[in-house]
């Protein structure tokens, strides 16, 4: 579609842009104490954006702005997921004590800009667009990670994030330039055609380019070996931002990886056929499989040694990225389906775990295992809810995490014997993760002295906890609505060769 | 003649880039960066990208480099000798760099790069303008949001206490 026609399908992003501007202007009229009220503007804008997405005709599958963006149910699915995560994080941010004493107008404005960047990430089909989208998300997260200016750890987090971010985007840009040099175009479709026309004569260049590009994408989903920033950034950032970084940009990163590999290295028929035919002369499925294995193994092994729960959750989120990566080498729509389901489940349980950490910290506790000892007796409801999240993160039935893992493993095993080893490694990893997740439960209920007085959290906290915990349990038993939603959304705009 | 000029520019760019990385005095590095950026601008000229070369000089040499020098001058007392940066593990780094150069060299020499018939472009700015308003309109507009985020961040970080 040309630029003018595209606008009619671009309402969600337009509303979001206006939201950003309105938020910044509204913040001018608030005093420092009231600055948190800008959250209402962003929330309102996000609700309108969601409505705009829902009102769009889901049967239209096309490209926008002269093949810069794709418009398809797949993008709408991820946009909805990102909005959901952002809404939760805005509510969580209201309850955190870390932001006390800071003006939060910019905080919410930057969140909205980040949402815009992620919207671009999930629909970009042009290399320049991909780069810009990643940079918008990165730059706003750098600032948000360093939002606690008086906290040295937050400064450190921001600085490390910037340095690693600059380094990995540099490498990614080099990879993208190699691809451009081969195809003579930045459009995914033109690259795909060039790829098939070259008939393997440029495989070495394409392989190198893939590795370089994976540095950029892997950085966003914190896959090993591009994960070095993750623990320090997750530990130092405001916990609400940590929760956000571990869910939303990760979902957007996976959306981008799937779209990129499917379109550029596939023949385009992949999502109409159950068996995906792809240009497999290149070892990219193997690359992704190796990446998945080292990501989850390292994430789990290091998570075991942590004493800080926030840091432990950081490594656990690396491990979860590894589980999701496992489904990509299957080269099947079933694998993509599994990743999408996993992301929905992961959103609830991971945000929930981080929210418990935030709440405990705002109650005068800290982030280490010691601070959690006896928590199950002191604040029973929080102890129980945290137990649910930990069980779900491990992937034990009847929780959402189990369903997510089930689909991933099913996709890996169904793709044939050549990937059985991957499923076995994944299984071993799940068992390892049981150790450190259950350690939290053990500390909460079997350590520390049981206190006489029982604290009941305020209603707002209870509401957020329930909004995250109930889906974690319900979707473990009755996940048909999610499965239906995902299978309806599994429509990508592709060019068939 | 063109060949001589080209190799002169290449040597200037790479040589000054090496000084940027290897010299221990930060001010020297900043000055050497001037020549690197000029070299890159000249390389654009060889590629018939005159507008890009001009933009490179105006933005990088005229703007960013001056800012960098200001930054160095203002954040350090001129009298302090500690304006230096050192590289560690030069040996290991050298080997890694050599390995990367060899791999990339093999890749570059053995790849059938995309090439078009060479036509001397009559003008470049009109083409760039059309592209920015047509095919790359969205990236062009979206870049403003990226800059907005950066601006907000800069304002937030530089604000003194509440």
mmCIF file of N, CA and C in Angstrom, chain B residues 42-124:
data_model
loop_
_atom_site.group_PDB
_atom_site.id
_atom_site.type_symbol
_atom_site.label_atom_id
_atom_site.label_comp_id
_atom_site.label_asym_id
_atom_site.label_seq_id
_atom_site.Cartn_x
_atom_site.Cartn_y
_atom_site.Cartn_z
ATOM 1 N N UNK B 42 35.441 11.345 2.340
ATOM 2 C CA UNK B 42 36.045 11.250 0.995
ATOM 3 C C UNK B 42 35.671 9.922 0.340
ATOM 4 N N UNK B 43 35.566 8.861 1.145
ATOM 5 C CA UNK B 43 35.173 7.574 0.560
ATOM 6 C C UNK B 43 33.770 7.678 -0.035
ATOM 7 N N UNK B 44 32.904 8.433 0.628
ATOM 8 C CA UNK B 44 31.562 8.636 0.073
ATOM 9 C C UNK B 44 31.651 9.340 -1.272
ATOM 10 N N UNK B 45 32.601 10.285 -1.389
ATOM 11 C CA UNK B 45 32.761 10.989 -2.659
ATOM 12 C C UNK B 45 33.118 9.990 -3.754
ATOM 13 N N UNK B 46 34.006 9.061 -3.451
ATOM 14 C CA UNK B 46 34.383 8.059 -4.446
ATOM 15 C C UNK B 46 33.183 7.203 -4.857
ATOM 16 N N UNK B 47 32.204 7.103 -3.965
ATOM 17 C CA UNK B 47 31.006 6.311 -4.279
ATOM 18 C C UNK B 47 29.918 7.178 -4.916
ATOM 19 N N UNK B 48 30.242 8.363 -5.322
ATOM 20 C CA UNK B 48 29.304 9.292 -5.956
ATOM 21 C C UNK B 48 28.207 9.734 -4.998
ATOM 22 N N UNK B 49 28.459 9.624 -3.698
ATOM 23 C CA UNK B 49 27.442 10.050 -2.740
ATOM 24 C C UNK B 49 27.844 11.407 -2.186
ATOM 25 N N UNK B 50 27.730 12.431 -3.024
ATOM 26 C CA UNK B 50 28.245 13.745 -2.619
ATOM 27 C C UNK B 50 27.451 14.334 -1.450
ATOM 28 N N UNK B 51 26.135 14.133 -1.481
ATOM 29 C CA UNK B 51 25.314 14.690 -0.401
ATOM 30 C C UNK B 51 25.699 14.056 0.932
ATOM 31 N N UNK B 52 25.871 12.757 0.910
ATOM 32 C CA UNK B 52 26.238 12.033 2.124
ATOM 33 C C UNK B 52 27.583 12.522 2.640
ATOM 34 N N UNK B 53 28.534 12.762 1.713
ATOM 35 C CA UNK B 53 29.846 13.256 2.120
ATOM 36 C C UNK B 53 29.714 14.606 2.810
ATOM 37 N N UNK B 54 28.892 15.476 2.215
ATOM 38 C CA UNK B 54 28.678 16.791 2.821
ATOM 39 C C UNK B 54 28.058 16.659 4.201
ATOM 40 N N UNK B 55 27.035 15.819 4.303
ATOM 41 C CA UNK B 55 26.357 15.626 5.581
ATOM 42 C C UNK B 55 27.320 15.069 6.623
ATOM 43 N N UNK B 56 28.169 14.154 6.176
ATOM 44 C CA UNK B 56 29.155 13.548 7.086
ATOM 45 C C UNK B 56 30.052 14.627 7.683
ATOM 46 N N UNK B 57 30.546 15.522 6.819
ATOM 47 C CA UNK B 57 31.438 16.578 7.317
ATOM 48 C C UNK B 57 30.681 17.507 8.256
ATOM 49 N N UNK B 58 29.481 17.931 7.827
ATOM 50 C CA UNK B 58 28.743 18.901 8.632
ATOM 51 C C UNK B 58 28.374 18.299 9.995
ATOM 52 N N UNK B 59 27.836 17.083 9.981
ATOM 53 C CA UNK B 59 27.321 16.512 11.227
ATOM 54 C C UNK B 59 28.444 15.965 12.102
ATOM 55 N N UNK B 60 29.295 15.120 11.512
ATOM 56 C CA UNK B 60 30.284 14.449 12.360
ATOM 57 C C UNK B 60 31.463 15.346 12.701
ATOM 58 N N UNK B 61 32.049 15.964 11.649
ATOM 59 C CA UNK B 61 33.209 16.801 11.922
ATOM 60 C C UNK B 61 32.790 18.087 12.613
ATOM 61 N N UNK B 62 31.752 18.730 12.043
ATOM 62 C CA UNK B 62 31.361 20.022 12.578
ATOM 63 C C UNK B 62 30.611 19.922 13.896
ATOM 64 N N UNK B 63 29.835 18.887 14.076
ATOM 65 C CA UNK B 63 29.013 18.809 15.281
ATOM 66 C C UNK B 63 29.535 17.864 16.336
ATOM 67 N N UNK B 64 29.530 16.588 16.001
ATOM 68 C CA UNK B 64 29.797 15.580 17.019
ATOM 69 C C UNK B 64 31.228 15.655 17.533
ATOM 70 N N UNK B 65 32.179 15.829 16.596
ATOM 71 C CA UNK B 65 33.578 15.846 17.022
ATOM 72 C C UNK B 65 33.857 17.036 17.936
ATOM 73 N N UNK B 66 33.297 18.184 17.569
ATOM 74 C CA UNK B 66 33.486 19.374 18.399
ATOM 75 C C UNK B 66 32.911 19.120 19.799
ATOM 76 N N UNK B 67 31.746 18.488 19.836
ATOM 77 C CA UNK B 67 31.139 18.150 21.122
ATOM 78 C C UNK B 67 32.032 17.231 21.934
ATOM 79 N N UNK B 68 32.620 16.236 21.239
ATOM 80 C CA UNK B 68 33.500 15.294 21.941
ATOM 81 C C UNK B 68 34.668 16.045 22.568
ATOM 82 N N UNK B 69 35.272 16.957 21.767
ATOM 83 C CA UNK B 69 36.429 17.696 22.284
ATOM 84 C C UNK B 69 36.019 18.570 23.458
ATOM 85 N N UNK B 70 34.857 19.229 23.316
ATOM 86 C CA UNK B 70 34.329 20.011 24.436
ATOM 87 C C UNK B 70 34.166 19.128 25.663
ATOM 88 N N UNK B 71 33.586 17.961 25.425
ATOM 89 C CA UNK B 71 33.343 17.029 26.537
ATOM 90 C C UNK B 71 34.624 16.680 27.252
ATOM 91 N N UNK B 72 35.665 16.369 26.470
ATOM 92 C CA UNK B 72 36.946 16.012 27.087
ATOM 93 C C UNK B 72 37.511 17.180 27.866
ATOM 94 N N UNK B 73 37.459 18.363 27.240
ATOM 95 C CA UNK B 73 38.052 19.532 27.870
ATOM 96 C C UNK B 73 37.330 19.900 29.160
ATOM 97 N N UNK B 74 35.998 19.783 29.147
ATOM 98 C CA UNK B 74 35.230 20.263 30.288
ATOM 99 C C UNK B 74 35.191 19.265 31.439
ATOM 100 N N UNK B 75 35.284 17.958 31.129
ATOM 101 C CA UNK B 75 35.168 16.994 32.215
ATOM 102 C C UNK B 75 36.501 16.721 32.883
ATOM 103 N N UNK B 76 37.600 17.163 32.294
ATOM 104 C CA UNK B 76 38.901 16.946 32.905
ATOM 105 C C UNK B 76 39.596 18.273 33.101
ATOM 106 N N UNK B 77 40.270 18.408 34.197
ATOM 107 C CA UNK B 77 41.093 19.594 34.339
ATOM 108 C C UNK B 77 42.272 19.459 33.398
ATOM 109 N N UNK B 78 42.574 20.536 32.672
ATOM 110 C CA UNK B 78 43.619 20.485 31.663
ATOM 111 C C UNK B 78 44.949 20.090 32.298
ATOM 112 N N UNK B 79 45.136 20.523 33.554
ATOM 113 C CA UNK B 79 46.412 20.250 34.198
ATOM 114 C C UNK B 79 46.586 18.777 34.544
ATOM 115 N N UNK B 80 45.464 18.095 34.759
ATOM 116 C CA UNK B 80 45.607 16.692 35.178
ATOM 117 C C UNK B 80 46.149 15.877 34.010
ATOM 118 N N UNK B 81 47.071 14.999 34.323
ATOM 119 C CA UNK B 81 47.699 14.226 33.263
ATOM 120 C C UNK B 81 46.890 12.980 32.922
ATOM 121 N N UNK B 82 45.810 12.801 33.644
ATOM 122 C CA UNK B 82 45.114 11.523 33.559
ATOM 123 C C UNK B 82 44.141 11.418 32.396
ATOM 124 N N UNK B 83 44.356 12.265 31.346
ATOM 125 C CA UNK B 83 43.460 12.166 30.191
ATOM 126 C C UNK B 83 43.988 11.072 29.272
ATOM 127 N N UNK B 84 43.806 9.829 29.647
ATOM 128 C CA UNK B 84 44.350 8.762 28.808
ATOM 129 C C UNK B 84 43.441 7.553 28.870
ATOM 130 N N UNK B 85 43.580 6.739 27.894
ATOM 131 C CA UNK B 85 42.862 5.467 27.923
ATOM 132 C C UNK B 85 43.836 4.396 27.456
ATOM 133 N N UNK B 86 43.823 3.284 28.097
ATOM 134 C CA UNK B 86 44.778 2.247 27.739
ATOM 135 C C UNK B 86 44.035 1.039 27.211
ATOM 136 N N UNK B 87 44.719 0.250 26.408
ATOM 137 C CA UNK B 87 44.109 -0.996 25.964
ATOM 138 C C UNK B 87 44.778 -2.132 26.724
ATOM 139 N N UNK B 88 43.966 -3.093 27.131
ATOM 140 C CA UNK B 88 44.521 -4.245 27.831
ATOM 141 C C UNK B 88 44.511 -5.440 26.891
ATOM 142 N N UNK B 89 45.357 -6.392 27.186
ATOM 143 C CA UNK B 89 45.439 -7.634 26.403
ATOM 144 C C UNK B 89 45.610 -7.360 24.915
ATOM 145 N N UNK B 90 46.663 -6.586 24.613
ATOM 146 C CA UNK B 90 46.893 -6.237 23.213
ATOM 147 C C UNK B 90 47.190 -7.475 22.369
ATOM 148 N N UNK B 91 47.932 -8.434 22.947
ATOM 149 C CA UNK B 91 48.305 -9.624 22.189
ATOM 150 C C UNK B 91 47.090 -10.419 21.759
ATOM 151 N N UNK B 92 46.279 -10.790 22.762
ATOM 152 C CA UNK B 92 45.063 -11.566 22.486
ATOM 153 C C UNK B 92 44.150 -10.826 21.514
ATOM 154 N N UNK B 93 43.995 -9.532 21.770
ATOM 155 C CA UNK B 93 43.128 -8.724 20.915
ATOM 156 C C UNK B 93 43.633 -8.713 19.488
ATOM 157 N N UNK B 94 44.969 -8.577 19.338
ATOM 158 C CA UNK B 94 45.553 -8.563 18.001
ATOM 159 C C UNK B 94 45.266 -9.851 17.250
ATOM 160 N N UNK B 95 45.429 -10.976 17.966
ATOM 161 C CA UNK B 95 45.169 -12.266 17.314
ATOM 162 C C UNK B 95 43.706 -12.354 16.885
ATOM 163 N N UNK B 96 42.790 -11.940 17.774
ATOM 164 C CA UNK B 96 41.362 -12.008 17.453
ATOM 165 C C UNK B 96 41.048 -11.136 16.239
ATOM 166 N N UNK B 97 41.631 -9.920 16.243
ATOM 167 C CA UNK B 97 41.378 -9.008 15.118
ATOM 168 C C UNK B 97 41.894 -9.610 13.826
ATOM 169 N N UNK B 98 43.096 -10.193 13.896
ATOM 170 C CA UNK B 98 43.679 -10.796 12.697
ATOM 171 C C UNK B 98 42.769 -11.907 12.178
ATOM 172 N N UNK B 99 42.277 -12.741 13.103
ATOM 173 C CA UNK B 99 41.381 -13.829 12.712
ATOM 174 C C UNK B 99 40.137 -13.287 12.024
ATOM 175 N N UNK B 100 39.543 -12.250 12.623
ATOM 176 C CA UNK B 100 38.318 -11.683 12.045
ATOM 177 C C UNK B 100 38.596 -11.116 10.664
ATOM 178 N N UNK B 101 39.764 -10.424 10.537
ATOM 179 C CA UNK B 101 40.103 -9.839 9.228
ATOM 180 C C UNK B 101 40.235 -10.930 8.177
ATOM 181 N N UNK B 102 40.883 -12.051 8.553
ATOM 182 C CA UNK B 102 41.078 -13.127 7.568
ATOM 183 C C UNK B 102 39.730 -13.703 7.148
ATOM 184 N N UNK B 103 38.879 -14.008 8.145
ATOM 185 C CA UNK B 103 37.565 -14.588 7.821
ATOM 186 C C UNK B 103 36.752 -13.638 6.952
ATOM 187 N N UNK B 104 36.713 -12.363 7.347
ATOM 188 C CA UNK B 104 35.936 -11.393 6.572
ATOM 189 C C UNK B 104 36.541 -11.215 5.180
ATOM 190 N N UNK B 105 37.890 -11.239 5.117
ATOM 191 C CA UNK B 105 38.545 -11.094 3.817
ATOM 192 C C UNK B 105 38.149 -12.217 2.880
ATOM 193 N N UNK B 106 38.207 -13.457 3.395
ATOM 194 C CA UNK B 106 37.810 -14.608 2.568
ATOM 195 C C UNK B 106 36.369 -14.431 2.097
ATOM 196 N N UNK B 107 35.513 -13.990 3.066
ATOM 197 C CA UNK B 107 34.097 -13.815 2.729
ATOM 198 C C UNK B 107 33.929 -12.774 1.628
ATOM 199 N N UNK B 108 34.622 -11.644 1.777
ATOM 200 C CA UNK B 108 34.428 -10.552 0.816
ATOM 201 C C UNK B 108 34.921 -10.950 -0.573
ATOM 202 N N UNK B 109 36.045 -11.675 -0.624
ATOM 203 C CA UNK B 109 36.616 -12.018 -1.932
ATOM 204 C C UNK B 109 35.821 -13.112 -2.631
ATOM 205 N N UNK B 110 35.138 -13.975 -1.878
ATOM 206 C CA UNK B 110 34.481 -15.124 -2.497
ATOM 207 C C UNK B 110 32.982 -14.943 -2.680
ATOM 208 N N UNK B 111 32.502 -13.724 -2.532
ATOM 209 C CA UNK B 111 31.054 -13.542 -2.584
ATOM 210 C C UNK B 111 30.669 -12.772 -3.832
ATOM 211 N N UNK B 112 29.659 -13.268 -4.566
ATOM 212 C CA UNK B 112 29.184 -12.520 -5.743
ATOM 213 C C UNK B 112 28.299 -11.364 -5.302
ATOM 214 N N UNK B 113 28.892 -10.209 -5.052
ATOM 215 C CA UNK B 113 28.115 -9.084 -4.543
ATOM 216 C C UNK B 113 27.160 -8.548 -5.590
ATOM 217 N N UNK B 114 26.110 -7.938 -5.094
ATOM 218 C CA UNK B 114 25.098 -7.347 -5.971
ATOM 219 C C UNK B 114 25.690 -6.134 -6.675
ATOM 220 N N UNK B 115 25.658 -6.153 -7.995
ATOM 221 C CA UNK B 115 26.222 -5.010 -8.727
ATOM 222 C C UNK B 115 25.264 -4.547 -9.804
ATOM 223 N N UNK B 116 25.215 -3.240 -9.978
ATOM 224 C CA UNK B 116 24.379 -2.704 -11.056
ATOM 225 C C UNK B 116 25.281 -2.054 -12.086
ATOM 226 N N UNK B 117 24.712 -1.816 -13.245
ATOM 227 C CA UNK B 117 25.435 -1.087 -14.278
ATOM 228 C C UNK B 117 25.779 0.297 -13.753
ATOM 229 N N UNK B 118 27.017 0.731 -14.006
ATOM 230 C CA UNK B 118 27.376 2.041 -13.485
ATOM 231 C C UNK B 118 26.883 3.147 -14.406
ATOM 232 N N UNK B 119 26.069 4.025 -13.857
ATOM 233 C CA UNK B 119 25.647 5.210 -14.598
ATOM 234 C C UNK B 119 26.017 6.407 -13.742
ATOM 235 N N UNK B 120 26.664 7.373 -14.351
ATOM 236 C CA UNK B 120 27.043 8.547 -13.580
ATOM 237 C C UNK B 120 25.777 9.310 -13.196
ATOM 238 N N UNK B 121 25.498 9.450 -11.898
ATOM 239 C CA UNK B 121 24.237 10.086 -11.514
ATOM 240 C C UNK B 121 24.267 11.576 -11.831
ATOM 241 N N UNK B 122 23.160 12.053 -12.400
ATOM 242 C CA UNK B 122 23.076 13.472 -12.751
ATOM 243 C C UNK B 122 22.972 14.310 -11.479
ATOM 244 N N UNK B 123 22.087 13.904 -10.581
ATOM 245 C CA UNK B 123 21.984 14.594 -9.297
ATOM 246 C C UNK B 123 21.679 13.541 -8.241
ATOM 247 N N UNK B 124 22.042 13.836 -7.012
ATOM 248 C CA UNK B 124 21.768 12.850 -5.966
ATOM 249 C C UNK B 124 20.714 13.343 -4.991
#
